[in-house]
Amino acid sequence: MFLSTNQADRDSATAYRMAFEVLGTLIGAALHGQIVAGAHTSSRCIQNETIGLQQNSSEVLDVSYGKKVYMIAAGLIGGIYLVGVLSLFFGVKEKVDPYTFMPEKKVPFFKGQKHAMKHQPYLIFTAAFLLILTAVQIEQGNFVLFCTYAANLRSHFQNLVLIILVSATVSVPFWQRFLKHFGKKKAACGISLMIPSVIMLVTIPNIFLAYFVAFVSGLSIAASFLLPWSMLPDVVDHFRMQNIHLPGHETIFYSSFIFFTKISTGIGMGISSFSLQFVGYKSGMCTQSTRVVITLKILVGGIPSILILLGLSILLLYPINEKSQKEMKDALENSRRNHLNTEKLGEESTSAGKPE
């Protein structure tokens, strides 16, 4: 939805939106985690770990209890989701984009998609963040399993998840100020903070290091959440400047990027599920085999690090910077003024030609 033509206002609105999105994730994770925590911290597993028995690999958690608590948590989160949808539907009014000169003209979807996918900055932007968001999904999706089976942090994983989300929530304003003063491409360095932190956690599974890594990972996740939504409006402006008479493409750019973010989620889940199934992961077991433990370390530390490095390397080719943003802003404003003046002259000539 169009909110403002001012770049600073637009970035500020994006920062507020992402801060509340991460805050909502924090609330949901806290509620969901507290409900389902019992399904992951079986007293039998903890007792057997304390005693040091090796035969507990055949000990299976209560699956029926796990299903029950997950259904309760899903119902609660679903209710919160419904409240959010109703608030958006009744509380937000959409505005007409002032840069759209011909709002009545309709562009076919596939034609508009073709225009969008031929736009070089959008292709670079999408490819980079597809890799980065896939890395974040793989790291987040396997973090609980890693804490449970590979790092002996079964009783701490809920606290670690909360620290990650709290760190991500409070650091969004910091990253907003950083990208405002130093530029959006330089703010991408914040995403790279995840690489050394997860590698340290995988190689040195220490409880104090785990909490530090959780805090640093939250900083990185906040940057990976905020940065693409701050850069995407600039890509749309860049396309508008080159195709000033093609209206309505911002919806295609945004919906396509959301589609690619969902693809990143699917890719992350697919890689994780296939890898764990291949090495013999068995759900509900108190302990897993050595192959599973090694695979979890690779999924949490190795694969995300490689994907983030590839994504940041592609992002170096991103052509839009602060100077080009200002030039785009001036060009769009000039085009808008010229269009309004042309319409005004047309109306005056039409009124002058009418008989009195």
mmCIF file of C-alpha atoms in Angstrom:
data_model
loop_
_atom_site.group_PDB
_atom_site.id
_atom_site.type_symbol
_atom_site.label_atom_id
_atom_site.label_comp_id
_atom_site.label_asym_id
_atom_site.label_seq_id
_atom_site.Cartn_x
_atom_site.Cartn_y
_atom_site.Cartn_z
ATOM 1 C CA MET A 1 0.000 0.000 0.000
ATOM 2 C CA PHE A 2 1.292 3.430 -0.884
ATOM 3 C CA LEU A 3 2.104 5.550 2.178
ATOM 4 C CA SER A 4 4.421 8.405 1.216
ATOM 5 C CA THR A 5 6.638 9.812 -1.538
ATOM 6 C CA ASN A 6 9.245 10.890 1.036
ATOM 7 C CA GLN A 7 12.166 8.454 1.232
ATOM 8 C CA ALA A 8 12.858 9.141 4.926
ATOM 9 C CA ASP A 9 9.196 8.681 5.877
ATOM 10 C CA ARG A 10 9.029 5.489 3.848
ATOM 11 C CA ASP A 11 12.120 4.012 5.498
ATOM 12 C CA SER A 12 10.814 5.038 8.912
ATOM 13 C CA ALA A 13 7.482 3.342 8.248
ATOM 14 C CA THR A 14 9.314 0.222 7.100
ATOM 15 C CA ALA A 15 11.361 0.196 10.306
ATOM 16 C CA TYR A 16 8.226 0.502 12.439
ATOM 17 C CA ARG A 17 6.535 -2.291 10.504
ATOM 18 C CA MET A 18 9.498 -4.648 10.805
ATOM 19 C CA ALA A 19 9.943 -3.844 14.508
ATOM 20 C CA PHE A 20 6.348 -4.780 15.185
ATOM 21 C CA GLU A 21 6.628 -7.836 12.947
ATOM 22 C CA VAL A 22 9.588 -9.104 14.971
ATOM 23 C CA LEU A 23 7.765 -8.151 18.189
ATOM 24 C CA GLY A 24 4.770 -10.158 17.033
ATOM 25 C CA THR A 25 7.065 -13.090 16.285
ATOM 26 C CA LEU A 26 8.521 -12.695 19.782
ATOM 27 C CA ILE A 27 5.073 -12.794 21.396
ATOM 28 C CA GLY A 28 4.029 -15.755 19.287
ATOM 29 C CA ALA A 29 7.245 -17.654 19.981
ATOM 30 C CA ALA A 30 6.970 -16.962 23.707
ATOM 31 C CA LEU A 31 3.370 -18.184 23.915
ATOM 32 C CA HIS A 32 3.915 -21.110 21.572
ATOM 33 C CA GLY A 33 7.235 -22.072 23.164
ATOM 34 C CA GLN A 34 5.954 -22.069 26.719
ATOM 35 C CA ILE A 35 3.050 -24.309 25.720
ATOM 36 C CA VAL A 36 5.052 -26.874 23.724
ATOM 37 C CA ALA A 37 8.208 -26.798 25.866
ATOM 38 C CA GLY A 38 7.040 -29.824 27.817
ATOM 39 C CA ALA A 39 7.017 -31.918 24.666
ATOM 40 C CA HIS A 40 10.746 -31.297 24.204
ATOM 41 C CA THR A 41 12.000 -31.459 27.796
ATOM 42 C CA SER A 42 10.831 -34.865 28.894
ATOM 43 C CA SER A 43 11.730 -35.606 32.512
ATOM 44 C CA ARG A 44 12.729 -39.104 31.458
ATOM 45 C CA CYS A 45 15.274 -37.738 28.976
ATOM 46 C CA ILE A 46 16.706 -35.276 31.479
ATOM 47 C CA GLN A 47 16.902 -37.923 34.184
ATOM 48 C CA ASN A 48 18.631 -40.376 31.883
ATOM 49 C CA GLU A 49 21.095 -37.721 30.743
ATOM 50 C CA THR A 50 21.937 -36.983 34.385
ATOM 51 C CA ILE A 51 22.505 -40.630 35.169
ATOM 52 C CA GLY A 52 24.569 -40.995 32.009
ATOM 53 C CA LEU A 53 22.817 -44.029 30.575
ATOM 54 C CA GLN A 54 23.567 -44.794 26.958
ATOM 55 C CA GLN A 55 20.563 -46.987 26.320
ATOM 56 C CA ASN A 56 18.179 -44.036 26.392
ATOM 57 C CA SER A 57 18.390 -43.821 22.610
ATOM 58 C CA SER A 58 15.460 -46.225 22.558
ATOM 59 C CA GLU A 59 13.468 -44.042 24.942
ATOM 60 C CA VAL A 60 10.654 -42.333 23.050
ATOM 61 C CA LEU A 61 8.769 -39.248 24.184
ATOM 62 C CA ASP A 62 5.021 -39.292 24.703
ATOM 63 C CA VAL A 63 3.824 -38.591 21.158
ATOM 64 C CA SER A 64 0.147 -38.180 22.092
ATOM 65 C CA TYR A 65 1.035 -35.511 24.653
ATOM 66 C CA GLY A 66 3.149 -33.704 22.052
ATOM 67 C CA LYS A 67 0.274 -33.677 19.576
ATOM 68 C CA LYS A 68 -2.083 -32.267 22.194
ATOM 69 C CA VAL A 69 0.107 -29.355 23.253
ATOM 70 C CA TYR A 70 0.942 -28.475 19.641
ATOM 71 C CA MET A 71 -2.766 -28.380 18.765
ATOM 72 C CA ILE A 72 -3.422 -26.054 21.707
ATOM 73 C CA ALA A 73 -0.565 -23.768 20.674
ATOM 74 C CA ALA A 74 -1.744 -23.774 17.046
ATOM 75 C CA GLY A 75 -5.255 -22.755 18.106
ATOM 76 C CA LEU A 76 -3.942 -19.857 20.182
ATOM 77 C CA ILE A 77 -1.669 -18.561 17.422
ATOM 78 C CA GLY A 78 -4.487 -18.949 14.890
ATOM 79 C CA GLY A 79 -6.744 -16.777 17.057
ATOM 80 C CA ILE A 80 -4.093 -14.043 17.287
ATOM 81 C CA TYR A 81 -3.623 -14.234 13.521
ATOM 82 C CA LEU A 82 -7.353 -13.711 12.978
ATOM 83 C CA VAL A 83 -7.334 -10.602 15.188
ATOM 84 C CA GLY A 84 -4.430 -9.198 13.149
ATOM 85 C CA VAL A 85 -6.202 -9.830 9.842
ATOM 86 C CA LEU A 86 -9.379 -8.102 11.035
ATOM 87 C CA SER A 87 -7.372 -5.125 12.334
ATOM 88 C CA LEU A 88 -5.665 -4.746 8.954
ATOM 89 C CA PHE A 89 -8.902 -5.087 6.988
ATOM 90 C CA PHE A 90 -10.893 -2.545 9.000
ATOM 91 C CA GLY A 91 -8.093 -0.241 10.186
ATOM 92 C CA VAL A 92 -5.983 0.505 7.090
ATOM 93 C CA LYS A 93 -7.090 2.586 4.113
ATOM 94 C CA GLU A 94 -5.275 2.268 0.819
ATOM 95 C CA LYS A 95 -4.182 5.416 -1.033
ATOM 96 C CA VAL A 96 -3.636 6.060 -4.711
ATOM 97 C CA ASP A 97 -0.002 6.225 -5.782
ATOM 98 C CA PRO A 98 0.648 9.846 -6.935
ATOM 99 C CA TYR A 99 3.318 8.635 -9.358
ATOM 100 C CA THR A 100 0.780 6.584 -11.309
ATOM 101 C CA PHE A 101 -0.130 8.833 -14.231
ATOM 102 C CA MET A 102 -2.685 6.500 -15.804
ATOM 103 C CA PRO A 103 -4.368 4.633 -12.921
ATOM 104 C CA GLU A 104 -7.232 3.546 -15.166
ATOM 105 C CA LYS A 105 -4.866 1.668 -17.490
ATOM 106 C CA LYS A 106 -4.659 -2.032 -16.676
ATOM 107 C CA VAL A 107 -1.501 -4.027 -17.355
ATOM 108 C CA PRO A 108 -1.983 -7.811 -17.779
ATOM 109 C CA PHE A 109 -0.311 -9.792 -15.008
ATOM 110 C CA PHE A 110 1.994 -11.901 -17.160
ATOM 111 C CA LYS A 111 3.066 -8.856 -19.161
ATOM 112 C CA GLY A 112 3.836 -6.974 -15.956
ATOM 113 C CA GLN A 113 5.672 -9.992 -14.543
ATOM 114 C CA LYS A 114 7.766 -10.131 -17.695
ATOM 115 C CA HIS A 115 8.697 -6.454 -17.292
ATOM 116 C CA ALA A 116 9.622 -6.997 -13.633
ATOM 117 C CA MET A 117 11.778 -10.071 -14.219
ATOM 118 C CA LYS A 118 13.738 -8.237 -16.923
ATOM 119 C CA HIS A 119 14.668 -5.428 -14.516
ATOM 120 C CA GLN A 120 18.306 -6.003 -13.548
ATOM 121 C CA PRO A 121 18.306 -4.416 -10.037
ATOM 122 C CA TYR A 122 15.264 -6.507 -9.132
ATOM 123 C CA LEU A 123 16.909 -9.720 -10.322
ATOM 124 C CA ILE A 124 20.074 -8.986 -8.311
ATOM 125 C CA PHE A 125 18.041 -7.977 -5.264
ATOM 126 C CA THR A 126 15.823 -11.086 -5.431
ATOM 127 C CA ALA A 127 18.668 -13.549 -6.033
ATOM 128 C CA ALA A 128 20.713 -12.148 -3.132
ATOM 129 C CA PHE A 129 17.925 -12.214 -0.583
ATOM 130 C CA LEU A 130 16.608 -15.578 -1.767
ATOM 131 C CA LEU A 131 19.944 -17.056 -0.656
ATOM 132 C CA ILE A 132 20.161 -14.969 2.527
ATOM 133 C CA LEU A 133 16.608 -15.718 3.669
ATOM 134 C CA THR A 134 17.076 -19.410 2.874
ATOM 135 C CA ALA A 135 20.135 -19.373 5.154
ATOM 136 C CA VAL A 136 18.127 -17.727 7.940
ATOM 137 C CA GLN A 137 15.319 -20.270 7.517
ATOM 138 C CA ILE A 138 17.711 -23.233 7.696
ATOM 139 C CA GLU A 139 19.453 -21.832 10.783
ATOM 140 C CA GLN A 140 16.191 -21.016 12.575
ATOM 141 C CA GLY A 141 14.436 -24.213 11.534
ATOM 142 C CA ASN A 142 17.141 -26.476 12.975
ATOM 143 C CA PHE A 143 18.125 -24.408 16.002
ATOM 144 C CA VAL A 144 15.863 -26.246 18.454
ATOM 145 C CA LEU A 145 16.990 -29.673 17.208
ATOM 146 C CA PHE A 146 20.602 -28.523 17.393
ATOM 147 C CA CYS A 147 20.196 -27.380 21.001
ATOM 148 C CA THR A 148 18.383 -30.606 21.909
ATOM 149 C CA TYR A 149 20.628 -33.205 20.298
ATOM 150 C CA ALA A 150 23.942 -31.631 19.252
ATOM 151 C CA ALA A 151 24.783 -29.027 21.929
ATOM 152 C CA ASN A 152 23.294 -30.588 25.086
ATOM 153 C CA LEU A 153 21.182 -27.451 25.644
ATOM 154 C CA ARG A 154 17.817 -29.170 25.843
ATOM 155 C CA SER A 155 16.694 -27.199 28.889
ATOM 156 C CA HIS A 156 17.913 -23.839 27.503
ATOM 157 C CA PHE A 157 16.598 -23.721 23.945
ATOM 158 C CA GLN A 158 13.430 -21.790 24.842
ATOM 159 C CA ASN A 159 15.459 -19.066 26.572
ATOM 160 C CA LEU A 160 17.848 -18.933 23.610
ATOM 161 C CA VAL A 161 14.981 -18.482 21.155
ATOM 162 C CA LEU A 162 13.550 -15.661 23.268
ATOM 163 C CA ILE A 163 16.956 -13.934 23.418
ATOM 164 C CA ILE A 164 17.231 -14.138 19.631
ATOM 165 C CA LEU A 165 13.815 -12.533 19.175
ATOM 166 C CA VAL A 166 14.332 -9.873 21.868
ATOM 167 C CA SER A 167 17.694 -8.970 20.328
ATOM 168 C CA ALA A 168 16.105 -8.761 16.880
ATOM 169 C CA THR A 169 13.263 -6.569 18.174
ATOM 170 C CA VAL A 170 15.401 -4.010 20.000
ATOM 171 C CA SER A 171 18.043 -3.819 17.251
ATOM 172 C CA VAL A 172 15.659 -2.813 14.425
ATOM 173 C CA PRO A 173 15.893 0.922 15.358
ATOM 174 C CA PHE A 174 19.692 0.601 15.403
ATOM 175 C CA TRP A 175 19.793 -0.855 11.891
ATOM 176 C CA GLN A 176 17.354 1.814 10.721
ATOM 177 C CA ARG A 177 19.735 4.525 11.890
ATOM 178 C CA PHE A 178 22.699 2.643 10.444
ATOM 179 C CA LEU A 179 21.252 2.373 6.949
ATOM 180 C CA LYS A 180 20.149 6.007 7.120
ATOM 181 C CA HIS A 181 23.659 7.288 7.911
ATOM 182 C CA PHE A 182 25.869 4.752 6.139
ATOM 183 C CA GLY A 183 23.689 3.416 3.329
ATOM 184 C CA LYS A 184 21.662 0.297 2.740
ATOM 185 C CA LYS A 185 24.357 -1.726 1.010
ATOM 186 C CA LYS A 186 26.740 -1.179 3.930
ATOM 187 C CA ALA A 187 24.003 -2.244 6.349
ATOM 188 C CA ALA A 188 24.192 -5.674 4.721
ATOM 189 C CA CYS A 189 27.338 -6.266 6.773
ATOM 190 C CA GLY A 190 25.024 -6.822 9.723
ATOM 191 C CA ILE A 191 23.729 -9.994 8.098
ATOM 192 C CA SER A 192 27.263 -11.401 8.023
ATOM 193 C CA LEU A 193 27.390 -11.293 11.847
ATOM 194 C CA MET A 194 25.579 -14.619 11.848
ATOM 195 C CA ILE A 195 28.500 -16.440 10.186
ATOM 196 C CA PRO A 196 31.157 -16.265 12.944
ATOM 197 C CA SER A 197 28.565 -16.624 15.702
ATOM 198 C CA VAL A 198 27.030 -19.876 14.462
ATOM 199 C CA ILE A 199 30.438 -21.321 13.586
ATOM 200 C CA MET A 200 31.599 -20.658 17.156
ATOM 201 C CA LEU A 201 28.454 -22.261 18.561
ATOM 202 C CA VAL A 202 28.919 -25.361 16.425
ATOM 203 C CA THR A 203 32.618 -25.781 17.224
ATOM 204 C CA ILE A 204 32.458 -24.708 20.904
ATOM 205 C CA PRO A 205 29.061 -25.783 22.331
ATOM 206 C CA ASN A 206 29.218 -23.797 25.581
ATOM 207 C CA ILE A 207 26.194 -22.483 27.473
ATOM 208 C CA PHE A 208 27.611 -18.975 27.960
ATOM 209 C CA LEU A 209 28.732 -18.807 24.343
ATOM 210 C CA ALA A 210 25.285 -20.022 23.279
ATOM 211 C CA TYR A 211 23.598 -17.024 24.912
ATOM 212 C CA PHE A 212 26.091 -14.645 23.312
ATOM 213 C CA VAL A 213 25.561 -16.283 19.924
ATOM 214 C CA ALA A 214 21.790 -16.000 20.378
ATOM 215 C CA PHE A 215 22.148 -12.244 20.955
ATOM 216 C CA VAL A 216 24.389 -11.746 17.899
ATOM 217 C CA SER A 217 22.111 -13.906 15.758
ATOM 218 C CA GLY A 218 19.209 -11.648 16.726
ATOM 219 C CA LEU A 219 21.145 -8.642 15.424
ATOM 220 C CA SER A 220 21.792 -10.427 12.139
ATOM 221 C CA ILE A 221 18.184 -11.593 11.760
ATOM 222 C CA ALA A 222 16.917 -8.034 12.351
ATOM 223 C CA ALA A 223 19.162 -6.769 9.548
ATOM 224 C CA SER A 224 17.997 -9.559 7.213
ATOM 225 C CA PHE A 225 14.346 -8.702 7.963
ATOM 226 C CA LEU A 226 14.625 -4.911 7.662
ATOM 227 C CA LEU A 227 17.029 -4.514 4.758
ATOM 228 C CA PRO A 228 15.059 -6.130 1.885
ATOM 229 C CA TRP A 229 11.880 -4.206 2.694
ATOM 230 C CA SER A 230 13.858 -0.963 2.822
ATOM 231 C CA MET A 231 15.545 -1.671 -0.525
ATOM 232 C CA LEU A 232 12.497 -2.918 -2.430
ATOM 233 C CA PRO A 233 10.812 0.541 -2.731
ATOM 234 C CA ASP A 234 14.047 1.854 -4.282
ATOM 235 C CA VAL A 235 13.920 -0.930 -6.878
ATOM 236 C CA VAL A 236 10.327 0.019 -7.702
ATOM 237 C CA ASP A 237 11.314 3.700 -8.057
ATOM 238 C CA HIS A 238 14.176 2.697 -10.341
ATOM 239 C CA PHE A 239 11.765 0.792 -12.562
ATOM 240 C CA ARG A 240 9.283 3.698 -12.545
ATOM 241 C CA MET A 241 11.970 6.125 -13.638
ATOM 242 C CA GLN A 242 12.754 3.933 -16.663
ATOM 243 C CA ASN A 243 9.088 3.079 -17.394
ATOM 244 C CA ILE A 244 7.212 6.179 -16.339
ATOM 245 C CA HIS A 245 4.013 5.334 -18.246
ATOM 246 C CA LEU A 246 3.614 1.748 -17.016
ATOM 247 C CA PRO A 247 1.309 1.882 -13.960
ATOM 248 C CA GLY A 248 0.685 -0.581 -11.155
ATOM 249 C CA HIS A 249 3.925 -2.522 -11.185
ATOM 250 C CA GLU A 250 4.662 -2.048 -7.489
ATOM 251 C CA THR A 251 2.114 -4.767 -6.681
ATOM 252 C CA ILE A 252 3.896 -7.210 -8.989
ATOM 253 C CA PHE A 253 7.300 -6.394 -7.488
ATOM 254 C CA TYR A 254 6.071 -6.841 -3.932
ATOM 255 C CA SER A 255 3.978 -9.965 -4.522
ATOM 256 C CA SER A 256 6.785 -11.583 -6.512
ATOM 257 C CA PHE A 257 9.291 -10.898 -3.742
ATOM 258 C CA ILE A 258 6.910 -12.363 -1.150
ATOM 259 C CA PHE A 259 6.588 -15.405 -3.400
ATOM 260 C CA PHE A 260 10.376 -15.775 -3.423
ATOM 261 C CA THR A 261 10.532 -15.440 0.375
ATOM 262 C CA LYS A 262 8.056 -18.320 0.628
ATOM 263 C CA ILE A 263 10.214 -20.278 -1.788
ATOM 264 C CA SER A 264 13.173 -19.679 0.539
ATOM 265 C CA THR A 265 11.121 -21.130 3.405
ATOM 266 C CA GLY A 266 10.260 -24.177 1.317
ATOM 267 C CA ILE A 267 13.862 -24.644 0.203
ATOM 268 C CA GLY A 268 15.093 -24.392 3.786
ATOM 269 C CA MET A 269 12.559 -26.910 5.058
ATOM 270 C CA GLY A 270 13.259 -29.227 2.137
ATOM 271 C CA ILE A 271 17.027 -29.198 2.658
ATOM 272 C CA SER A 272 16.620 -29.772 6.388
ATOM 273 C CA SER A 273 14.031 -32.547 6.115
ATOM 274 C CA PHE A 274 15.846 -34.411 3.346
ATOM 275 C CA SER A 275 19.223 -34.194 5.105
ATOM 276 C CA LEU A 276 17.903 -35.391 8.469
ATOM 277 C CA GLN A 277 15.865 -38.182 6.938
ATOM 278 C CA PHE A 278 18.863 -39.304 4.892
ATOM 279 C CA VAL A 279 21.086 -39.681 7.980
ATOM 280 C CA GLY A 280 18.426 -41.504 9.996
ATOM 281 C CA TYR A 281 16.792 -38.880 12.217
ATOM 282 C CA LYS A 282 13.976 -40.381 14.298
ATOM 283 C CA SER A 283 11.394 -38.011 15.751
ATOM 284 C CA GLY A 284 10.728 -38.229 19.476
ATOM 285 C CA MET A 285 13.964 -39.964 20.487
ATOM 286 C CA CYS A 286 15.845 -38.743 23.547
ATOM 287 C CA THR A 287 19.169 -38.991 21.691
ATOM 288 C CA GLN A 288 20.179 -39.274 18.055
ATOM 289 C CA SER A 289 23.021 -40.968 16.202
ATOM 290 C CA THR A 290 26.388 -39.330 15.556
ATOM 291 C CA ARG A 291 25.472 -38.841 11.888
ATOM 292 C CA VAL A 292 22.408 -36.827 12.899
ATOM 293 C CA VAL A 293 24.469 -34.691 15.293
ATOM 294 C CA ILE A 294 27.036 -33.902 12.579
ATOM 295 C CA THR A 295 24.259 -33.107 10.098
ATOM 296 C CA LEU A 296 22.631 -30.690 12.557
ATOM 297 C CA LYS A 297 25.962 -28.911 13.010
ATOM 298 C CA ILE A 298 26.304 -28.557 9.240
ATOM 299 C CA LEU A 299 22.714 -27.320 8.901
ATOM 300 C CA VAL A 300 23.125 -24.706 11.631
ATOM 301 C CA GLY A 301 26.682 -23.586 10.915
ATOM 302 C CA GLY A 302 27.954 -24.658 7.504
ATOM 303 C CA ILE A 303 25.124 -24.282 5.005
ATOM 304 C CA PRO A 304 23.804 -20.901 6.307
ATOM 305 C CA SER A 305 27.332 -19.447 6.254
ATOM 306 C CA ILE A 306 27.870 -20.466 2.632
ATOM 307 C CA LEU A 307 24.464 -19.166 1.514
ATOM 308 C CA ILE A 308 24.956 -15.821 3.286
ATOM 309 C CA LEU A 309 28.362 -15.343 1.678
ATOM 310 C CA LEU A 310 26.905 -16.112 -1.761
ATOM 311 C CA GLY A 311 23.987 -13.738 -1.187
ATOM 312 C CA LEU A 312 26.223 -10.881 -0.020
ATOM 313 C CA SER A 313 28.520 -11.452 -3.001
ATOM 314 C CA ILE A 314 25.574 -11.050 -5.370
ATOM 315 C CA LEU A 315 24.414 -7.967 -3.449
ATOM 316 C CA LEU A 316 27.726 -6.259 -4.275
ATOM 317 C CA LEU A 317 26.416 -5.994 -7.855
ATOM 318 C CA TYR A 318 23.313 -4.077 -6.711
ATOM 319 C CA PRO A 319 23.470 -0.791 -8.648
ATOM 320 C CA ILE A 320 21.260 1.517 -6.535
ATOM 321 C CA ASN A 321 23.002 3.712 -3.973
ATOM 322 C CA GLU A 322 22.196 6.896 -2.034
ATOM 323 C CA LYS A 323 23.192 9.164 -4.929
ATOM 324 C CA SER A 324 21.039 7.324 -7.454
ATOM 325 C CA GLN A 325 18.141 7.345 -4.963
ATOM 326 C CA LYS A 326 18.244 11.137 -4.817
ATOM 327 C CA GLU A 327 18.422 11.337 -8.611
ATOM 328 C CA MET A 328 15.433 9.003 -8.927
ATOM 329 C CA LYS A 329 13.467 11.071 -6.420
ATOM 330 C CA ASP A 330 14.145 14.299 -8.338
ATOM 331 C CA ALA A 331 13.346 12.667 -11.697
ATOM 332 C CA LEU A 332 10.027 11.276 -10.435
ATOM 333 C CA GLU A 333 9.035 14.615 -8.913
ATOM 334 C CA ASN A 334 9.881 16.431 -12.151
ATOM 335 C CA SER A 335 7.862 13.921 -14.161
ATOM 336 C CA ARG A 336 4.937 14.332 -11.802
ATOM 337 C CA ARG A 337 5.048 18.144 -12.018
ATOM 338 C CA ASN A 338 5.274 18.011 -15.819
ATOM 339 C CA HIS A 339 2.351 15.636 -15.946
ATOM 340 C CA LEU A 340 0.240 17.863 -13.677
ATOM 341 C CA ASN A 341 1.136 20.958 -15.724
ATOM 342 C CA THR A 342 0.204 19.155 -18.931
ATOM 343 C CA GLU A 343 -3.153 18.145 -17.472
ATOM 344 C CA LYS A 344 -3.743 21.697 -16.264
ATOM 345 C CA LEU A 345 -2.973 23.175 -19.689
ATOM 346 C CA GLY A 346 -5.256 20.614 -21.292
ATOM 347 C CA GLU A 347 -8.122 21.529 -18.974
ATOM 348 C CA GLU A 348 -7.572 25.259 -19.596
ATOM 349 C CA SER A 349 -7.548 24.811 -23.378
ATOM 350 C CA THR A 350 -10.685 22.692 -23.196
ATOM 351 C CA SER A 351 -12.513 25.260 -21.056
ATOM 352 C CA ALA A 352 -11.329 28.071 -23.354
ATOM 353 C CA GLY A 353 -12.691 26.285 -26.417
ATOM 354 C CA LYS A 354 -16.212 25.954 -24.973
ATOM 355 C CA PRO A 355 -18.791 28.547 -26.177
ATOM 356 C CA GLU A 356 -20.107 30.906 -23.502
#
